[in-house]
Amino acid sequence: MGAKVLLIEDEPNITEAIGFILSRDGLIVKSHSNGVDAVDVVRREAPDVLVLDVMLPGRSGYDILQDLRSDDRTEGLPVLMLTARGQTRDREMAEKLGASRYMSKPFSNADVLQAVRDLLVS
């Protein structure tokens, strides 16, 4: 059975594209679309990798990441952050909060797939 990836992204087209390329690679992909209860969903799903958008309805990906890193159950979870904001300070914030990888939109499907593969073996 493949590794489990949880994708928290509010754009349906991005969710569909990432879900397709990851599942085609043999990964089990679950998705969620808002930040309000995202931490609860991560705890319940217990993914091997989390792909997390920065700008979500209800709560930012940064807030979610901060909560995950302060919880013993999720502090070591590999997290790939995705954002439409590719400025240096955004990347620095993600790194400061403990993101494993950071990727700006638009991105290539191949880059997302490779980043998830890398996180699964690290």
Short mmCIF file of N, CA, C and O in Angstrom, two decimals:
data_model
loop_
_atom_site.label_atom_id
_atom_site.label_comp_id
_atom_site.label_asym_id
_atom_site.label_seq_id
_atom_site.Cartn_x
_atom_site.Cartn_y
_atom_site.Cartn_z
N MET A 1 0.84 -1.18 0.00
CA MET A 1 0.00 0.00 0.00
C MET A 1 0.89 1.24 0.00
O MET A 1 1.92 1.28 0.64
N GLY A 2 0.46 2.28 -0.73
CA GLY A 2 1.24 3.50 -0.83
C GLY A 2 1.16 4.36 0.41
O GLY A 2 0.30 4.18 1.27
N ALA A 3 2.08 5.30 0.47
CA ALA A 3 2.09 6.25 1.58
C ALA A 3 0.89 7.19 1.47
O ALA A 3 0.34 7.39 0.40
N LYS A 4 0.50 7.75 2.60
CA LYS A 4 -0.67 8.63 2.64
C LYS A 4 -0.22 10.09 2.63
O LYS A 4 0.61 10.51 3.44
N VAL A 5 -0.81 10.85 1.72
CA VAL A 5 -0.57 12.28 1.61
C VAL A 5 -1.88 13.01 1.87
O VAL A 5 -2.91 12.67 1.28
N LEU A 6 -1.82 14.01 2.74
CA LEU A 6 -2.98 14.86 2.98
C LEU A 6 -2.69 16.20 2.32
O LEU A 6 -1.65 16.81 2.56
N LEU A 7 -3.60 16.63 1.46
CA LEU A 7 -3.49 17.89 0.74
C LEU A 7 -4.53 18.86 1.28
O LEU A 7 -5.72 18.60 1.20
N ILE A 8 -4.06 19.97 1.86
CA ILE A 8 -4.97 21.00 2.36
C ILE A 8 -4.81 22.20 1.44
O ILE A 8 -3.82 22.93 1.52
N GLU A 9 -5.78 22.33 0.56
CA GLU A 9 -5.75 23.33 -0.53
C GLU A 9 -7.19 23.71 -0.86
O GLU A 9 -8.04 22.83 -0.95
N ASP A 10 -7.46 25.00 -1.04
CA ASP A 10 -8.83 25.44 -1.29
C ASP A 10 -9.15 25.66 -2.77
O ASP A 10 -10.31 25.92 -3.10
N GLU A 11 -8.20 25.57 -3.65
CA GLU A 11 -8.45 25.73 -5.08
C GLU A 11 -8.73 24.36 -5.70
O GLU A 11 -7.83 23.52 -5.78
N PRO A 12 -9.96 24.11 -6.15
CA PRO A 12 -10.31 22.79 -6.68
C PRO A 12 -9.41 22.31 -7.83
O PRO A 12 -9.07 21.14 -7.89
N ASN A 13 -9.00 23.22 -8.71
CA ASN A 13 -8.16 22.81 -9.83
C ASN A 13 -6.79 22.33 -9.37
O ASN A 13 -6.24 21.36 -9.90
N ILE A 14 -6.24 23.00 -8.37
CA ILE A 14 -4.95 22.60 -7.84
C ILE A 14 -5.09 21.28 -7.08
O ILE A 14 -4.26 20.38 -7.22
N THR A 15 -6.15 21.15 -6.31
CA THR A 15 -6.40 19.91 -5.58
C THR A 15 -6.50 18.74 -6.55
O THR A 15 -5.90 17.69 -6.34
N GLU A 16 -7.25 18.93 -7.62
CA GLU A 16 -7.43 17.86 -8.59
C GLU A 16 -6.11 17.50 -9.28
O GLU A 16 -5.78 16.32 -9.43
N ALA A 17 -5.34 18.51 -9.68
CA ALA A 17 -4.08 18.25 -10.38
C ALA A 17 -3.07 17.54 -9.48
O ALA A 17 -2.47 16.53 -9.88
N ILE A 18 -2.90 18.04 -8.27
CA ILE A 18 -1.93 17.42 -7.35
C ILE A 18 -2.41 16.02 -6.95
O ILE A 18 -1.62 15.08 -6.91
N GLY A 19 -3.69 15.90 -6.66
CA GLY A 19 -4.23 14.59 -6.31
C GLY A 19 -4.00 13.57 -7.41
O GLY A 19 -3.63 12.42 -7.15
N PHE A 20 -4.19 13.99 -8.65
CA PHE A 20 -4.00 13.09 -9.78
C PHE A 20 -2.55 12.64 -9.91
O PHE A 20 -2.28 11.43 -10.01
N ILE A 21 -1.61 13.57 -9.88
CA ILE A 21 -0.21 13.16 -10.09
C ILE A 21 0.32 12.32 -8.93
O ILE A 21 1.11 11.41 -9.15
N LEU A 22 -0.14 12.61 -7.73
CA LEU A 22 0.34 11.82 -6.58
C LEU A 22 -0.29 10.43 -6.57
O LEU A 22 0.39 9.44 -6.32
N SER A 23 -1.59 10.35 -6.84
CA SER A 23 -2.24 9.03 -6.84
C SER A 23 -1.74 8.18 -8.01
O SER A 23 -1.60 6.96 -7.87
N ARG A 24 -1.44 8.81 -9.12
CA ARG A 24 -0.88 8.08 -10.27
C ARG A 24 0.47 7.46 -9.91
O ARG A 24 0.87 6.45 -10.47
N ASP A 25 1.15 8.07 -8.95
CA ASP A 25 2.45 7.57 -8.49
C ASP A 25 2.30 6.52 -7.39
O ASP A 25 3.28 6.09 -6.80
N GLY A 26 1.06 6.13 -7.08
CA GLY A 26 0.83 5.08 -6.09
C GLY A 26 0.59 5.57 -4.69
O GLY A 26 0.48 4.76 -3.75
N LEU A 27 0.47 6.87 -4.50
CA LEU A 27 0.22 7.42 -3.18
C LEU A 27 -1.28 7.50 -2.91
O LEU A 27 -2.07 7.66 -3.82
N ILE A 28 -1.64 7.40 -1.65
CA ILE A 28 -3.03 7.55 -1.23
C ILE A 28 -3.21 9.02 -0.87
O ILE A 28 -2.51 9.53 0.01
N VAL A 29 -4.11 9.70 -1.56
CA VAL A 29 -4.27 11.14 -1.38
C VAL A 29 -5.65 11.45 -0.82
O VAL A 29 -6.66 11.04 -1.35
N LYS A 30 -5.65 12.19 0.28
CA LYS A 30 -6.87 12.73 0.87
C LYS A 30 -6.75 14.24 0.76
O LYS A 30 -5.65 14.79 0.80
N SER A 31 -7.88 14.93 0.68
CA SER A 31 -7.82 16.38 0.59
C SER A 31 -8.81 17.03 1.55
O SER A 31 -9.79 16.42 1.98
N HIS A 32 -8.50 18.28 1.87
CA HIS A 32 -9.33 19.09 2.75
C HIS A 32 -9.18 20.52 2.25
O HIS A 32 -8.12 20.89 1.74
N SER A 33 -10.23 21.35 2.42
CA SER A 33 -10.20 22.65 1.76
C SER A 33 -10.29 23.88 2.65
O SER A 33 -10.41 24.99 2.14
N ASN A 34 -10.23 23.73 3.96
CA ASN A 34 -10.26 24.95 4.78
C ASN A 34 -9.32 24.84 5.96
O ASN A 34 -8.91 23.75 6.36
N GLY A 35 -8.99 26.01 6.49
CA GLY A 35 -8.04 26.05 7.59
C GLY A 35 -8.65 25.91 8.97
O GLY A 35 -7.95 25.63 9.93
N VAL A 36 -9.95 26.09 9.07
CA VAL A 36 -10.61 26.12 10.38
C VAL A 36 -10.35 24.85 11.18
O VAL A 36 -9.95 24.91 12.33
N ASP A 37 -10.59 23.70 10.57
CA ASP A 37 -10.41 22.43 11.29
C ASP A 37 -9.27 21.58 10.71
O ASP A 37 -9.21 20.38 10.94
N ALA A 38 -8.35 22.23 10.03
CA ALA A 38 -7.27 21.51 9.36
C ALA A 38 -6.40 20.71 10.34
O ALA A 38 -6.01 19.57 10.05
N VAL A 39 -6.11 21.27 11.50
CA VAL A 39 -5.25 20.56 12.47
C VAL A 39 -5.94 19.28 12.93
O VAL A 39 -5.31 18.23 13.02
N ASP A 40 -7.24 19.35 13.17
CA ASP A 40 -7.99 18.15 13.56
C ASP A 40 -7.96 17.10 12.46
O ASP A 40 -7.84 15.91 12.73
N VAL A 41 -8.08 17.54 11.21
CA VAL A 41 -8.05 16.62 10.08
C VAL A 41 -6.67 15.96 9.97
O VAL A 41 -6.58 14.75 9.75
N VAL A 42 -5.61 16.71 10.17
CA VAL A 42 -4.26 16.14 10.13
C VAL A 42 -4.12 15.08 11.22
O VAL A 42 -3.61 13.98 10.97
N ARG A 43 -4.56 15.38 12.41
CA ARG A 43 -4.45 14.42 13.51
C ARG A 43 -5.26 13.16 13.22
O ARG A 43 -4.80 12.04 13.47
N ARG A 44 -6.45 13.31 12.67
CA ARG A 44 -7.32 12.17 12.38
C ARG A 44 -6.77 11.32 11.24
O ARG A 44 -6.77 10.10 11.31
N GLU A 45 -6.29 11.95 10.19
CA GLU A 45 -5.82 11.22 9.00
C GLU A 45 -4.42 10.64 9.18
O GLU A 45 -4.07 9.67 8.51
N ALA A 46 -3.61 11.24 10.04
CA ALA A 46 -2.24 10.79 10.29
C ALA A 46 -1.47 10.51 8.99
O ALA A 46 -1.01 9.40 8.75
N PRO A 47 -1.31 11.55 8.15
CA PRO A 47 -0.62 11.33 6.87
C PRO A 47 0.88 11.14 7.05
O PRO A 47 1.44 11.50 8.09
N ASP A 48 1.50 10.60 6.01
CA ASP A 48 2.96 10.48 5.99
C ASP A 48 3.59 11.80 5.55
O ASP A 48 4.73 12.10 5.92
N VAL A 49 2.87 12.56 4.74
CA VAL A 49 3.30 13.88 4.26
C VAL A 49 2.07 14.77 4.19
O VAL A 49 0.99 14.33 3.79
N LEU A 50 2.27 16.04 4.53
CA LEU A 50 1.22 17.04 4.41
C LEU A 50 1.63 18.06 3.36
O LEU A 50 2.74 18.59 3.41
N VAL A 51 0.73 18.31 2.40
CA VAL A 51 0.91 19.39 1.44
C VAL A 51 -0.07 20.48 1.87
O VAL A 51 -1.28 20.26 1.89
N LEU A 52 0.45 21.64 2.24
CA LEU A 52 -0.33 22.67 2.92
C LEU A 52 -0.24 24.01 2.20
O LEU A 52 0.85 24.56 2.02
N ASP A 53 -1.38 24.52 1.78
CA ASP A 53 -1.45 25.84 1.18
C ASP A 53 -1.31 26.90 2.27
O ASP A 53 -1.72 26.68 3.41
N VAL A 54 -0.73 28.04 1.94
CA VAL A 54 -0.58 29.11 2.92
C VAL A 54 -1.89 29.87 3.11
O VAL A 54 -2.31 30.13 4.23
N MET A 55 -2.53 30.23 2.00
CA MET A 55 -3.75 31.05 2.10
C MET A 55 -4.98 30.16 1.99
O MET A 55 -5.32 29.67 0.91
N LEU A 56 -5.63 29.95 3.13
CA LEU A 56 -6.81 29.09 3.23
C LEU A 56 -7.95 29.85 3.88
O LEU A 56 -7.71 30.77 4.67
N PRO A 57 -9.18 29.47 3.59
CA PRO A 57 -10.30 30.09 4.30
C PRO A 57 -10.28 29.71 5.78
O PRO A 57 -10.05 28.55 6.12
N GLY A 58 -10.46 30.69 6.63
CA GLY A 58 -10.58 30.42 8.05
C GLY A 58 -9.31 30.56 8.85
O GLY A 58 -9.32 31.14 9.93
N ARG A 59 -8.21 30.03 8.34
CA ARG A 59 -6.91 30.08 9.04
C ARG A 59 -5.80 29.95 8.03
O ARG A 59 -5.93 29.22 7.05
N SER A 60 -4.70 30.58 8.29
CA SER A 60 -3.58 30.49 7.35
C SER A 60 -2.79 29.20 7.56
O SER A 60 -2.79 28.61 8.64
N GLY A 61 -2.13 28.80 6.51
CA GLY A 61 -1.24 27.64 6.61
C GLY A 61 -0.14 27.85 7.63
O GLY A 61 0.31 26.91 8.27
N TYR A 62 0.30 29.09 7.80
CA TYR A 62 1.32 29.38 8.81
C TYR A 62 0.81 29.07 10.21
O TYR A 62 1.52 28.47 11.02
N ASP A 63 -0.43 29.48 10.49
CA ASP A 63 -1.01 29.19 11.81
C ASP A 63 -1.16 27.69 12.03
O ASP A 63 -0.90 27.17 13.11
N ILE A 64 -1.59 27.01 10.99
CA ILE A 64 -1.76 25.56 11.06
C ILE A 64 -0.42 24.89 11.32
O ILE A 64 -0.29 24.02 12.19
N LEU A 65 0.59 25.30 10.57
CA LEU A 65 1.93 24.72 10.74
C LEU A 65 2.46 24.96 12.15
O LEU A 65 3.03 24.06 12.77
N GLN A 66 2.24 26.14 12.66
CA GLN A 66 2.69 26.45 14.02
C GLN A 66 2.03 25.50 15.04
O GLN A 66 2.69 24.98 15.93
N ASP A 67 0.73 25.26 14.89
CA ASP A 67 0.03 24.33 15.78
C ASP A 67 0.57 22.91 15.63
O ASP A 67 0.75 22.20 16.63
N LEU A 68 0.84 22.49 14.40
CA LEU A 68 1.34 21.14 14.17
C LEU A 68 2.72 20.95 14.79
O LEU A 68 3.02 19.90 15.36
N ARG A 69 3.57 21.96 14.68
CA ARG A 69 4.92 21.85 15.22
C ARG A 69 4.96 21.90 16.74
O ARG A 69 5.92 21.44 17.35
N SER A 70 3.91 22.41 17.36
CA SER A 70 3.89 22.48 18.83
C SER A 70 3.17 21.28 19.45
O SER A 70 3.01 21.23 20.67
N ASP A 71 2.78 20.33 18.64
CA ASP A 71 2.07 19.13 19.11
C ASP A 71 2.98 17.91 18.95
O ASP A 71 3.49 17.66 17.85
N ASP A 72 3.18 17.16 20.02
CA ASP A 72 4.05 15.99 19.98
C ASP A 72 3.66 14.99 18.89
O ASP A 72 4.51 14.31 18.33
N ARG A 73 2.36 14.90 18.60
CA ARG A 73 1.89 13.92 17.61
C ARG A 73 2.23 14.31 16.18
O ARG A 73 2.29 13.45 15.30
N THR A 74 2.44 15.60 15.93
CA THR A 74 2.64 16.05 14.55
C THR A 74 3.90 16.87 14.35
O THR A 74 4.15 17.35 13.25
N GLU A 75 4.72 17.02 15.39
CA GLU A 75 5.88 17.91 15.27
C GLU A 75 6.88 17.46 14.21
O GLU A 75 7.56 18.28 13.62
N GLY A 76 6.95 16.17 13.93
CA GLY A 76 7.91 15.67 12.94
C GLY A 76 7.32 15.39 11.58
O GLY A 76 8.01 14.89 10.68
N LEU A 77 6.06 15.72 11.38
CA LEU A 77 5.39 15.47 10.11
C LEU A 77 6.04 16.28 8.99
O LEU A 77 6.15 17.50 9.11
N PRO A 78 6.46 15.64 7.90
CA PRO A 78 7.00 16.40 6.77
C PRO A 78 5.90 17.25 6.13
O PRO A 78 4.82 16.75 5.83
N VAL A 79 6.19 18.55 5.94
CA VAL A 79 5.20 19.48 5.40
C VAL A 79 5.80 20.23 4.20
O VAL A 79 6.82 20.89 4.32
N LEU A 80 5.10 20.10 3.07
CA LEU A 80 5.41 20.88 1.87
C LEU A 80 4.41 22.02 1.83
O LEU A 80 3.21 21.78 1.71
N MET A 81 4.90 23.25 1.94
CA MET A 81 4.01 24.41 1.89
C MET A 81 3.95 24.94 0.47
O MET A 81 4.97 25.06 -0.19
N LEU A 82 2.73 25.26 0.04
CA LEU A 82 2.49 25.84 -1.27
C LEU A 82 1.93 27.24 -1.08
O LEU A 82 1.09 27.45 -0.22
N THR A 83 2.38 28.17 -1.91
CA THR A 83 1.84 29.52 -1.80
C THR A 83 1.89 30.25 -3.13
O THR A 83 2.77 30.01 -3.94
N ALA A 84 0.94 31.13 -3.31
CA ALA A 84 0.95 32.02 -4.47
C ALA A 84 1.86 33.21 -4.20
O ALA A 84 2.20 33.95 -5.10
N ARG A 85 2.26 33.35 -2.96
CA ARG A 85 3.15 34.45 -2.57
C ARG A 85 4.57 33.92 -2.48
O ARG A 85 4.92 33.20 -1.56
N GLY A 86 5.39 34.28 -3.45
CA GLY A 86 6.74 33.73 -3.51
C GLY A 86 7.82 34.66 -3.02
O GLY A 86 8.97 34.52 -3.40
N GLN A 87 7.47 35.60 -2.16
CA GLN A 87 8.47 36.55 -1.69
C GLN A 87 9.37 35.92 -0.64
O GLN A 87 9.00 34.96 0.04
N THR A 88 10.55 36.48 -0.51
CA THR A 88 11.55 35.94 0.41
C THR A 88 11.03 35.86 1.83
O THR A 88 11.24 34.86 2.52
N ARG A 89 10.31 36.88 2.27
CA ARG A 89 9.83 36.87 3.67
C ARG A 89 8.82 35.75 3.91
O ARG A 89 8.71 35.22 5.00
N ASP A 90 8.05 35.38 2.86
CA ASP A 90 7.11 34.27 3.00
C ASP A 90 7.87 32.96 3.18
O ASP A 90 7.51 32.13 4.02
N ARG A 91 8.91 32.78 2.39
CA ARG A 91 9.75 31.58 2.51
C ARG A 91 10.41 31.54 3.88
O ARG A 91 10.46 30.50 4.54
N GLU A 92 10.92 32.67 4.33
CA GLU A 92 11.58 32.73 5.64
C GLU A 92 10.61 32.41 6.76
O GLU A 92 10.97 31.72 7.72
N MET A 93 9.37 32.89 6.65
CA MET A 93 8.36 32.59 7.66
C MET A 93 8.08 31.10 7.70
O MET A 93 8.00 30.49 8.78
N ALA A 94 7.93 30.48 6.54
CA ALA A 94 7.67 29.05 6.48
C ALA A 94 8.82 28.26 7.10
O ALA A 94 8.60 27.31 7.86
N GLU A 95 10.03 28.64 6.78
CA GLU A 95 11.20 27.95 7.34
C GLU A 95 11.27 28.14 8.85
O GLU A 95 11.55 27.19 9.59
N LYS A 96 11.01 29.35 9.31
CA LYS A 96 11.04 29.64 10.75
C LYS A 96 10.03 28.79 11.51
O LYS A 96 10.29 28.33 12.62
N LEU A 97 8.86 28.59 10.90
CA LEU A 97 7.80 27.81 11.56
C LEU A 97 8.00 26.30 11.41
O LEU A 97 7.27 25.53 12.02
N GLY A 98 8.95 25.88 10.59
CA GLY A 98 9.26 24.46 10.51
C GLY A 98 8.79 23.73 9.28
O GLY A 98 8.69 22.50 9.29
N ALA A 99 8.51 24.45 8.19
CA ALA A 99 8.14 23.77 6.95
C ALA A 99 9.33 22.95 6.45
O ALA A 99 10.47 23.39 6.52
N SER A 100 9.06 21.76 5.97
CA SER A 100 10.11 20.91 5.44
C SER A 100 10.56 21.39 4.07
O SER A 100 11.75 21.35 3.75
N ARG A 101 9.61 21.80 3.26
CA ARG A 101 9.86 22.34 1.91
C ARG A 101 8.87 23.45 1.66
O ARG A 101 7.80 23.48 2.26
N TYR A 102 9.20 24.31 0.70
CA TYR A 102 8.36 25.46 0.37
C TYR A 102 8.37 25.59 -1.14
O TYR A 102 9.43 25.53 -1.76
N MET A 103 7.20 25.76 -1.74
CA MET A 103 7.11 25.86 -3.18
C MET A 103 6.12 26.97 -3.55
O MET A 103 5.02 27.03 -3.00
N SER A 104 6.53 27.83 -4.48
CA SER A 104 5.67 28.92 -4.94
C SER A 104 4.84 28.47 -6.14
O SER A 104 5.30 27.73 -6.98
N LYS A 105 3.59 28.97 -6.19
CA LYS A 105 2.73 28.76 -7.34
C LYS A 105 3.06 29.85 -8.36
O LYS A 105 3.34 30.96 -7.96
N PRO A 106 3.02 29.56 -9.62
CA PRO A 106 2.74 28.25 -10.21
C PRO A 106 3.95 27.34 -10.09
O PRO A 106 5.09 27.79 -10.05
N PHE A 107 3.71 26.07 -10.03
CA PHE A 107 4.76 25.07 -9.92
C PHE A 107 4.48 23.99 -10.94
O PHE A 107 3.37 23.87 -11.45
N SER A 108 5.48 23.20 -11.22
CA SER A 108 5.26 22.10 -12.16
C SER A 108 4.81 20.87 -11.38
O SER A 108 5.19 20.67 -10.23
N ASN A 109 4.01 20.07 -12.02
CA ASN A 109 3.56 18.82 -11.40
C ASN A 109 4.74 17.95 -11.03
O ASN A 109 4.76 17.31 -9.97
N ALA A 110 5.74 17.91 -11.89
CA ALA A 110 6.93 17.10 -11.63
C ALA A 110 7.65 17.57 -10.37
O ALA A 110 8.15 16.75 -9.59
N ASP A 111 7.71 18.89 -10.15
CA ASP A 111 8.38 19.41 -8.96
C ASP A 111 7.63 19.03 -7.68
O ASP A 111 8.25 18.68 -6.67
N VAL A 112 6.31 19.10 -7.71
CA VAL A 112 5.52 18.70 -6.54
C VAL A 112 5.71 17.22 -6.26
O VAL A 112 5.94 16.81 -5.12
N LEU A 113 5.63 16.41 -7.29
CA LEU A 113 5.81 14.97 -7.12
C LEU A 113 7.19 14.66 -6.55
O LEU A 113 7.30 13.88 -5.60
N GLN A 114 8.23 15.30 -7.06
CA GLN A 114 9.58 15.05 -6.56
C GLN A 114 9.72 15.50 -5.12
O GLN A 114 10.35 14.83 -4.31
N ALA A 115 9.14 16.64 -4.78
CA ALA A 115 9.22 17.15 -3.40
C ALA A 115 8.55 16.18 -2.44
O ALA A 115 9.09 15.88 -1.36
N VAL A 116 7.38 15.65 -2.80
CA VAL A 116 6.69 14.69 -1.94
C VAL A 116 7.50 13.41 -1.82
O VAL A 116 7.66 12.87 -0.72
N ARG A 117 8.03 12.92 -2.92
CA ARG A 117 8.89 11.72 -2.87
C ARG A 117 10.08 11.95 -1.93
O ARG A 117 10.42 11.08 -1.13
N ASP A 118 10.73 13.10 -2.06
CA ASP A 118 11.87 13.41 -1.20
C ASP A 118 11.48 13.43 0.27
O ASP A 118 12.22 12.94 1.13
N LEU A 119 10.32 14.02 0.58
CA LEU A 119 9.88 14.09 1.97
C LEU A 119 9.54 12.71 2.53
O LEU A 119 9.69 12.47 3.72
N LEU A 120 9.09 11.82 1.68
CA LEU A 120 8.75 10.47 2.14
C LEU A 120 10.00 9.66 2.52
O LEU A 120 9.91 8.78 3.36
N VAL A 121 11.14 9.98 1.94
CA VAL A 121 12.35 9.21 2.24
C VAL A 121 13.27 9.93 3.22
O VAL A 121 14.26 9.36 3.65
N SER A 122 12.93 11.18 3.57
CA SER A 122 13.81 11.90 4.49
C SER A 122 13.49 11.62 5.93
O SER A 122 12.54 11.02 6.31
#
